[in-house]
Amino acid sequence: MKSISVQSLYKAFKIGKENIAVLKDLTFSVNKGEFLSIMGPSGCGKSTLLYLLGGLDKPTSGQVIVNDKNLGTLKEKEKSLMRKREIGFVFQFYNLVPNLTVEDNIMLPLILDGKKIKDYKSKLDKLLEVTEMAHKRKVTPRELSGGQQQRVAIARALIFEPEIILLDEPIGNLDSKSGNDIMKLFKSINKDFGKTLIQVTHSKDAAQYGTNLLQLKDGEIVSQKAII
Ligand code: ADP
Ligand code: MG
């Protein structure tokens, strides 16, 4: 069963009068339950690819199919629902709201979606436990370390129980100890909760936590293999 399928994906940016091709004819797929690491040097198009997979940007040509739905044929509203409920995002710089508590940051997607927070109380408790942040639930991000802030961002990405989680350099801003702890958390989210994870990274060590590796160079796939 496939989570994501990418066919002949091409992305160019227009800079001045020039069209610069960033992704050139990518074809690959990600199975349900896979933890794919996408590696490549800075500027090779990793973030661009991740945004296309999550429907945050549109390809110049080619297809992205997520859970059997072709993003290119979805209406904006359907795509936005999908981004909210079927895909979780975690970025390098956490993107938390500084004056909201940990709990409120985690529940923010629900609040923005008009959901009743009390229906999600047990899920919130569970996520606080999984991310080991229960003791900090009432504090604001200002009082947290980088690793703790990323844990909050991870809990927030999981609140709608998406099947797919996209990670853009999730430990890029952390020291190696906190980074390894976060990677272990992702590994457990992949193995114990059966989520499909796709991380982009330029770190070989971080990539090793995945089940599969896809290497990009100059916008093209140079290798694709299982990690053993
Ligand atoms: P990576 O994440 O691998 O470091 P990116 O996907 O961010 O690389 O960027 C790949 C290339 O595309 C870079 O040369 C970058 O400058 C260019 N690029 C990315 N986004 C845009 C944009 N919105 N407009 C123009 N150029 C862009
Ligand atoms: Mg990037």
mmCIF file of C-alpha atoms and ligand atoms in Angstrom:
data_model
loop_
_atom_site.group_PDB
_atom_site.id
_atom_site.type_symbol
_atom_site.label_atom_id
_atom_site.label_comp_id
_atom_site.label_asym_id
_atom_site.label_seq_id
_atom_site.Cartn_x
_atom_site.Cartn_y
_atom_site.Cartn_z
ATOM 1 C CA MET A 1 0.000 0.000 0.000
ATOM 2 C CA LYS A 2 1.346 3.369 -1.015
ATOM 3 C CA SER A 3 1.151 6.532 1.058
ATOM 4 C CA ILE A 4 2.679 8.805 -1.524
ATOM 5 C CA SER A 5 3.469 8.331 -5.153
ATOM 6 C CA VAL A 6 5.431 10.851 -7.182
ATOM 7 C CA GLN A 7 5.468 10.690 -10.963
ATOM 8 C CA SER A 8 7.698 12.676 -13.324
ATOM 9 C CA LEU A 9 7.790 15.554 -10.866
ATOM 10 C CA TYR A 10 9.384 18.722 -12.126
ATOM 11 C CA LYS A 11 9.718 22.073 -10.390
ATOM 12 C CA ALA A 12 11.250 25.229 -11.767
ATOM 13 C CA PHE A 13 11.414 28.703 -10.251
ATOM 14 C CA LYS A 14 11.405 31.795 -12.366
ATOM 15 C CA ILE A 15 14.166 34.098 -11.249
ATOM 16 C CA GLY A 16 14.235 37.261 -13.313
ATOM 17 C CA LYS A 17 13.885 36.070 -16.874
ATOM 18 C CA GLU A 18 15.421 32.717 -16.177
ATOM 19 C CA ASN A 19 13.648 29.467 -15.361
ATOM 20 C CA ILE A 20 15.728 27.473 -12.924
ATOM 21 C CA ALA A 21 14.910 23.773 -12.651
ATOM 22 C CA VAL A 22 15.171 22.674 -9.021
ATOM 23 C CA LEU A 23 13.575 19.212 -9.277
ATOM 24 C CA LYS A 24 14.044 17.287 -12.486
ATOM 25 C CA ASP A 25 11.786 14.406 -13.345
ATOM 26 C CA LEU A 26 11.505 12.643 -9.984
ATOM 27 C CA THR A 27 9.617 9.360 -9.795
ATOM 28 C CA PHE A 28 9.391 7.368 -6.558
ATOM 29 C CA SER A 29 6.907 6.165 -4.005
ATOM 30 C CA VAL A 30 6.639 5.801 -0.255
ATOM 31 C CA ASN A 31 4.853 2.806 1.233
ATOM 32 C CA LYS A 32 2.569 3.008 4.244
ATOM 33 C CA GLY A 33 4.608 2.555 7.409
ATOM 34 C CA GLU A 34 7.873 3.539 5.734
ATOM 35 C CA PHE A 35 10.282 6.050 7.286
ATOM 36 C CA LEU A 36 11.959 7.651 4.310
ATOM 37 C CA SER A 37 15.061 9.796 4.710
ATOM 38 C CA ILE A 38 15.677 12.174 1.832
ATOM 39 C CA MET A 39 19.299 13.288 1.832
ATOM 40 C CA GLY A 40 21.255 15.688 -0.254
ATOM 41 C CA PRO A 41 23.458 18.776 -0.041
ATOM 42 C CA SER A 42 22.074 22.166 0.880
ATOM 43 C CA GLY A 43 20.173 23.771 -1.998
ATOM 44 C CA CYS A 44 19.525 20.502 -3.868
ATOM 45 C CA GLY A 45 15.755 20.841 -3.604
ATOM 46 C CA LYS A 46 14.861 18.849 -0.464
ATOM 47 C CA SER A 47 12.526 21.399 1.094
ATOM 48 C CA THR A 48 10.976 22.152 -2.282
ATOM 49 C CA LEU A 49 10.212 18.447 -2.666
ATOM 50 C CA LEU A 50 8.750 18.162 0.824
ATOM 51 C CA TYR A 51 6.441 21.140 0.222
ATOM 52 C CA LEU A 52 5.220 19.541 -2.993
ATOM 53 C CA LEU A 53 4.534 16.250 -1.180
ATOM 54 C CA GLY A 54 2.500 18.116 1.421
ATOM 55 C CA GLY A 55 0.557 20.186 -1.094
ATOM 56 C CA LEU A 56 2.100 23.443 0.167
ATOM 57 C CA ASP A 57 3.339 24.266 -3.324
ATOM 58 C CA LYS A 58 2.445 23.195 -6.858
ATOM 59 C CA PRO A 59 4.715 21.340 -9.277
ATOM 60 C CA THR A 60 5.621 22.795 -12.657
ATOM 61 C CA SER A 61 4.639 19.412 -14.071
ATOM 62 C CA GLY A 62 4.142 15.855 -12.887
ATOM 63 C CA GLN A 63 1.965 14.276 -10.239
ATOM 64 C CA VAL A 64 1.888 13.881 -6.477
ATOM 65 C CA ILE A 65 -0.594 11.275 -5.258
ATOM 66 C CA VAL A 66 -1.242 11.148 -1.515
ATOM 67 C CA ASN A 67 -3.417 8.374 -0.084
ATOM 68 C CA ASP A 68 -4.705 7.679 -3.602
ATOM 69 C CA LYS A 69 -5.678 11.303 -4.181
ATOM 70 C CA ASN A 70 -3.998 13.266 -6.935
ATOM 71 C CA LEU A 71 -3.121 16.648 -5.397
ATOM 72 C CA GLY A 72 -3.223 18.252 -8.837
ATOM 73 C CA THR A 73 -6.923 17.522 -9.242
ATOM 74 C CA LEU A 74 -8.068 18.431 -5.712
ATOM 75 C CA LYS A 75 -9.832 21.721 -5.092
ATOM 76 C CA GLU A 76 -8.004 24.145 -2.778
ATOM 77 C CA LYS A 77 -10.494 23.418 -0.021
ATOM 78 C CA GLU A 78 -10.006 19.659 -0.300
ATOM 79 C CA LYS A 79 -6.258 20.118 -0.318
ATOM 80 C CA SER A 80 -6.389 22.291 2.749
ATOM 81 C CA LEU A 81 -8.501 19.696 4.592
ATOM 82 C CA MET A 82 -6.041 17.042 3.593
ATOM 83 C CA ARG A 83 -3.071 19.082 4.862
ATOM 84 C CA LYS A 84 -4.852 19.502 8.136
ATOM 85 C CA ARG A 85 -6.070 15.951 8.725
ATOM 86 C CA GLU A 86 -3.938 13.558 6.736
ATOM 87 C CA ILE A 87 -0.512 15.166 6.868
ATOM 88 C CA GLY A 88 1.475 16.490 9.825
ATOM 89 C CA PHE A 89 4.384 18.892 9.387
ATOM 90 C CA VAL A 90 7.437 19.414 11.590
ATOM 91 C CA PHE A 91 9.966 22.098 10.647
ATOM 92 C CA GLN A 92 13.466 23.014 11.773
ATOM 93 C CA PHE A 93 12.347 26.074 13.709
ATOM 94 C CA TYR A 94 9.374 24.559 15.618
ATOM 95 C CA ASN A 95 6.986 27.434 14.699
ATOM 96 C CA LEU A 96 5.298 27.548 18.103
ATOM 97 C CA VAL A 97 3.218 30.481 19.314
ATOM 98 C CA PRO A 98 5.371 32.077 22.047
ATOM 99 C CA ASN A 99 2.569 33.317 24.304
ATOM 100 C CA LEU A 100 0.486 30.124 24.285
ATOM 101 C CA THR A 101 1.111 27.286 26.717
ATOM 102 C CA VAL A 102 2.429 23.914 25.598
ATOM 103 C CA GLU A 103 -1.110 22.479 25.757
ATOM 104 C CA ASP A 104 -2.594 25.305 23.739
ATOM 105 C CA ASN A 105 0.155 25.078 21.130
ATOM 106 C CA ILE A 106 -0.568 21.371 20.705
ATOM 107 C CA MET A 107 -4.307 22.006 20.424
ATOM 108 C CA LEU A 108 -4.000 25.021 18.152
ATOM 109 C CA PRO A 109 -4.833 23.052 14.959
ATOM 110 C CA LEU A 110 -8.065 21.898 16.648
ATOM 111 C CA ILE A 111 -8.955 25.400 17.766
ATOM 112 C CA LEU A 112 -8.357 26.757 14.260
ATOM 113 C CA ASP A 113 -10.554 23.974 12.891
ATOM 114 C CA GLY A 114 -13.415 24.805 15.265
ATOM 115 C CA LYS A 115 -13.191 21.525 17.180
ATOM 116 C CA LYS A 116 -14.348 21.129 20.776
ATOM 117 C CA ILE A 117 -11.189 20.904 22.838
ATOM 118 C CA LYS A 118 -12.721 18.801 25.584
ATOM 119 C CA ASP A 119 -13.332 15.971 23.101
ATOM 120 C CA TYR A 120 -9.571 15.777 22.676
ATOM 121 C CA LYS A 121 -8.528 15.818 26.322
ATOM 122 C CA SER A 122 -7.442 12.176 26.439
ATOM 123 C CA LYS A 123 -5.596 12.480 23.161
ATOM 124 C CA LEU A 124 -3.756 15.532 24.461
ATOM 125 C CA ASP A 125 -2.769 13.629 27.606
ATOM 126 C CA LYS A 126 -1.531 10.721 25.504
ATOM 127 C CA LEU A 127 0.564 12.974 23.266
ATOM 128 C CA LEU A 128 2.065 14.779 26.251
ATOM 129 C CA GLU A 129 3.043 11.387 27.594
ATOM 130 C CA VAL A 130 4.471 10.110 24.292
ATOM 131 C CA THR A 131 6.570 13.256 23.849
ATOM 132 C CA GLU A 132 7.507 13.315 27.563
ATOM 133 C CA MET A 133 6.199 16.850 27.960
ATOM 134 C CA ALA A 134 3.419 16.326 30.523
ATOM 135 C CA HIS A 135 5.391 18.094 33.259
ATOM 136 C CA LYS A 136 5.669 21.215 31.076
ATOM 137 C CA ARG A 137 2.078 21.396 29.867
ATOM 138 C CA LYS A 138 1.304 24.747 31.488
ATOM 139 C CA VAL A 139 4.443 26.657 30.523
ATOM 140 C CA THR A 140 5.130 28.701 27.387
ATOM 141 C CA PRO A 141 7.797 27.843 24.778
ATOM 142 C CA ARG A 142 10.075 30.579 26.157
ATOM 143 C CA GLU A 143 10.765 28.340 29.151
ATOM 144 C CA LEU A 144 11.675 25.321 27.025
ATOM 145 C CA SER A 145 14.895 24.058 25.451
ATOM 146 C CA GLY A 146 15.057 23.594 21.675
ATOM 147 C CA GLY A 147 14.530 19.850 21.998
ATOM 148 C CA GLN A 148 11.488 20.379 24.217
ATOM 149 C CA GLN A 149 10.046 22.909 21.776
ATOM 150 C CA GLN A 150 10.445 20.398 18.978
ATOM 151 C CA ARG A 151 8.611 17.806 21.100
ATOM 152 C CA VAL A 152 5.686 20.224 21.367
ATOM 153 C CA ALA A 153 5.747 20.751 17.593
ATOM 154 C CA ILE A 154 5.708 16.957 17.134
ATOM 155 C CA ALA A 155 2.708 16.566 19.455
ATOM 156 C CA ARG A 156 0.947 19.334 17.530
ATOM 157 C CA ALA A 157 1.646 17.543 14.238
ATOM 158 C CA LEU A 158 0.024 14.391 15.675
ATOM 159 C CA ILE A 159 -3.123 15.887 17.198
ATOM 160 C CA PHE A 160 -5.288 15.147 14.120
ATOM 161 C CA GLU A 161 -3.797 11.648 13.904
ATOM 162 C CA PRO A 162 -2.425 12.099 10.396
ATOM 163 C CA GLU A 163 -1.131 8.996 8.691
ATOM 164 C CA ILE A 164 1.789 10.862 7.123
ATOM 165 C CA ILE A 165 4.275 13.164 8.840
ATOM 166 C CA LEU A 166 6.667 15.347 6.880
ATOM 167 C CA LEU A 167 9.831 16.542 8.607
ATOM 168 C CA ASP A 168 12.055 19.298 7.256
ATOM 169 C CA GLU A 169 15.492 19.154 8.950
ATOM 170 C CA PRO A 170 13.745 18.450 12.276
ATOM 171 C CA ILE A 171 16.963 18.319 14.305
ATOM 172 C CA GLY A 172 18.875 20.867 12.245
ATOM 173 C CA ASN A 173 18.854 23.363 15.075
ATOM 174 C CA LEU A 174 19.573 21.002 17.984
ATOM 175 C CA ASP A 175 22.696 19.805 19.769
ATOM 176 C CA SER A 176 23.561 16.178 19.049
ATOM 177 C CA LYS A 177 22.177 14.714 22.304
ATOM 178 C CA SER A 178 18.764 16.409 21.933
ATOM 179 C CA GLY A 179 18.830 15.613 18.226
ATOM 180 C CA ASN A 180 19.375 11.903 18.842
ATOM 181 C CA ASP A 181 16.573 11.850 21.423
ATOM 182 C CA ILE A 182 14.208 13.463 18.922
ATOM 183 C CA MET A 183 15.228 10.976 16.223
ATOM 184 C CA LYS A 184 14.465 8.113 18.650
ATOM 185 C CA LEU A 185 11.041 9.639 19.216
ATOM 186 C CA PHE A 186 10.414 9.721 15.449
ATOM 187 C CA LYS A 187 11.561 6.123 15.157
ATOM 188 C CA SER A 188 9.063 5.108 17.820
ATOM 189 C CA ILE A 189 6.282 7.128 16.163
ATOM 190 C CA ASN A 190 7.067 5.218 12.974
ATOM 191 C CA LYS A 191 7.358 1.750 14.542
ATOM 192 C CA ASP A 192 4.911 1.834 17.436
ATOM 193 C CA PHE A 193 2.214 4.020 15.880
ATOM 194 C CA GLY A 194 2.687 2.852 12.302
ATOM 195 C CA LYS A 195 2.938 6.374 10.890
ATOM 196 C CA THR A 196 4.568 7.045 7.546
ATOM 197 C CA LEU A 197 7.428 9.485 8.038
ATOM 198 C CA ILE A 198 9.394 11.416 5.456
ATOM 199 C CA GLN A 199 12.315 13.472 6.672
ATOM 200 C CA VAL A 200 14.661 15.642 4.700
ATOM 201 C CA THR A 201 18.083 16.023 6.190
ATOM 202 C CA HIS A 202 21.668 16.671 5.260
ATOM 203 C CA SER A 203 22.845 14.594 8.210
ATOM 204 C CA LYS A 204 23.970 11.028 7.586
ATOM 205 C CA ASP A 205 23.379 10.136 11.224
ATOM 206 C CA ALA A 206 19.806 11.421 11.190
ATOM 207 C CA ALA A 207 19.132 9.640 7.895
ATOM 208 C CA GLN A 208 20.101 6.299 9.496
ATOM 209 C CA TYR A 209 16.995 6.351 11.698
ATOM 210 C CA GLY A 210 14.855 5.807 8.608
ATOM 211 C CA THR A 211 13.873 2.546 6.951
ATOM 212 C CA ASN A 212 14.651 3.837 3.469
ATOM 213 C CA LEU A 213 17.014 6.331 1.935
ATOM 214 C CA LEU A 214 16.590 8.476 -1.155
ATOM 215 C CA GLN A 215 19.548 10.572 -2.206
ATOM 216 C CA LEU A 216 19.154 13.710 -4.260
ATOM 217 C CA LYS A 217 21.762 15.688 -6.098
ATOM 218 C CA ASP A 218 21.119 18.718 -8.258
ATOM 219 C CA GLY A 219 17.400 17.942 -8.241
ATOM 220 C CA GLU A 220 17.757 14.354 -9.387
ATOM 221 C CA ILE A 221 17.583 11.001 -7.605
ATOM 222 C CA VAL A 222 21.050 9.492 -7.415
ATOM 223 C CA SER A 223 20.192 6.474 -5.291
ATOM 224 C CA GLN A 224 17.332 4.794 -3.538
ATOM 225 C CA LYS A 225 17.681 1.923 -1.088
ATOM 226 C CA ALA A 226 16.481 0.259 2.080
ATOM 227 C CA ILE A 227 18.430 1.022 5.273
ATOM 228 C CA ILE A 228 19.556 -2.106 7.093
HETATM 229 P P1 ADP B 1 17.305 22.405 0.249
HETATM 230 O O1 ADP B 1 16.116 22.281 1.148
HETATM 231 O O2 ADP B 1 17.771 21.097 -0.309
HETATM 232 O O3 ADP B 1 18.436 23.133 0.898
HETATM 233 P P2 ADP B 1 15.558 24.076 -1.317
HETATM 234 O O4 ADP B 1 14.512 23.140 -1.780
HETATM 235 O O5 ADP B 1 15.213 24.994 -0.223
HETATM 236 O O6 ADP B 1 16.899 23.279 -1.026
HETATM 237 O O7 ADP B 1 16.008 24.996 -2.549
HETATM 238 C C1 ADP B 1 16.474 24.455 -3.775
HETATM 239 C C2 ADP B 1 16.792 25.591 -4.727
HETATM 240 O O8 ADP B 1 15.605 26.229 -5.119
HETATM 241 C C3 ADP B 1 17.683 26.671 -4.134
HETATM 242 O O9 ADP B 1 18.592 27.087 -5.113
HETATM 243 C C4 ADP B 1 16.721 27.767 -3.783
HETATM 244 O O10 ADP B 1 17.342 29.004 -3.857
HETATM 245 C C5 ADP B 1 15.654 27.619 -4.864
HETATM 246 N N1 ADP B 1 14.321 28.050 -4.384
HETATM 247 C C6 ADP B 1 13.596 27.467 -3.407
HETATM 248 N N2 ADP B 1 12.415 28.085 -3.239
HETATM 249 C C7 ADP B 1 12.391 29.106 -4.135
HETATM 250 C C8 ADP B 1 11.445 30.117 -4.468
HETATM 251 N N3 ADP B 1 10.266 30.193 -3.849
HETATM 252 N N4 ADP B 1 11.775 30.987 -5.461
HETATM 253 C C9 ADP B 1 12.951 30.883 -6.110
HETATM 254 N N5 ADP B 1 13.879 29.963 -5.850
HETATM 255 C C10 ADP B 1 13.621 29.066 -4.877
HETATM 256 MG MG MG B 2 15.752 22.919 3.073
#
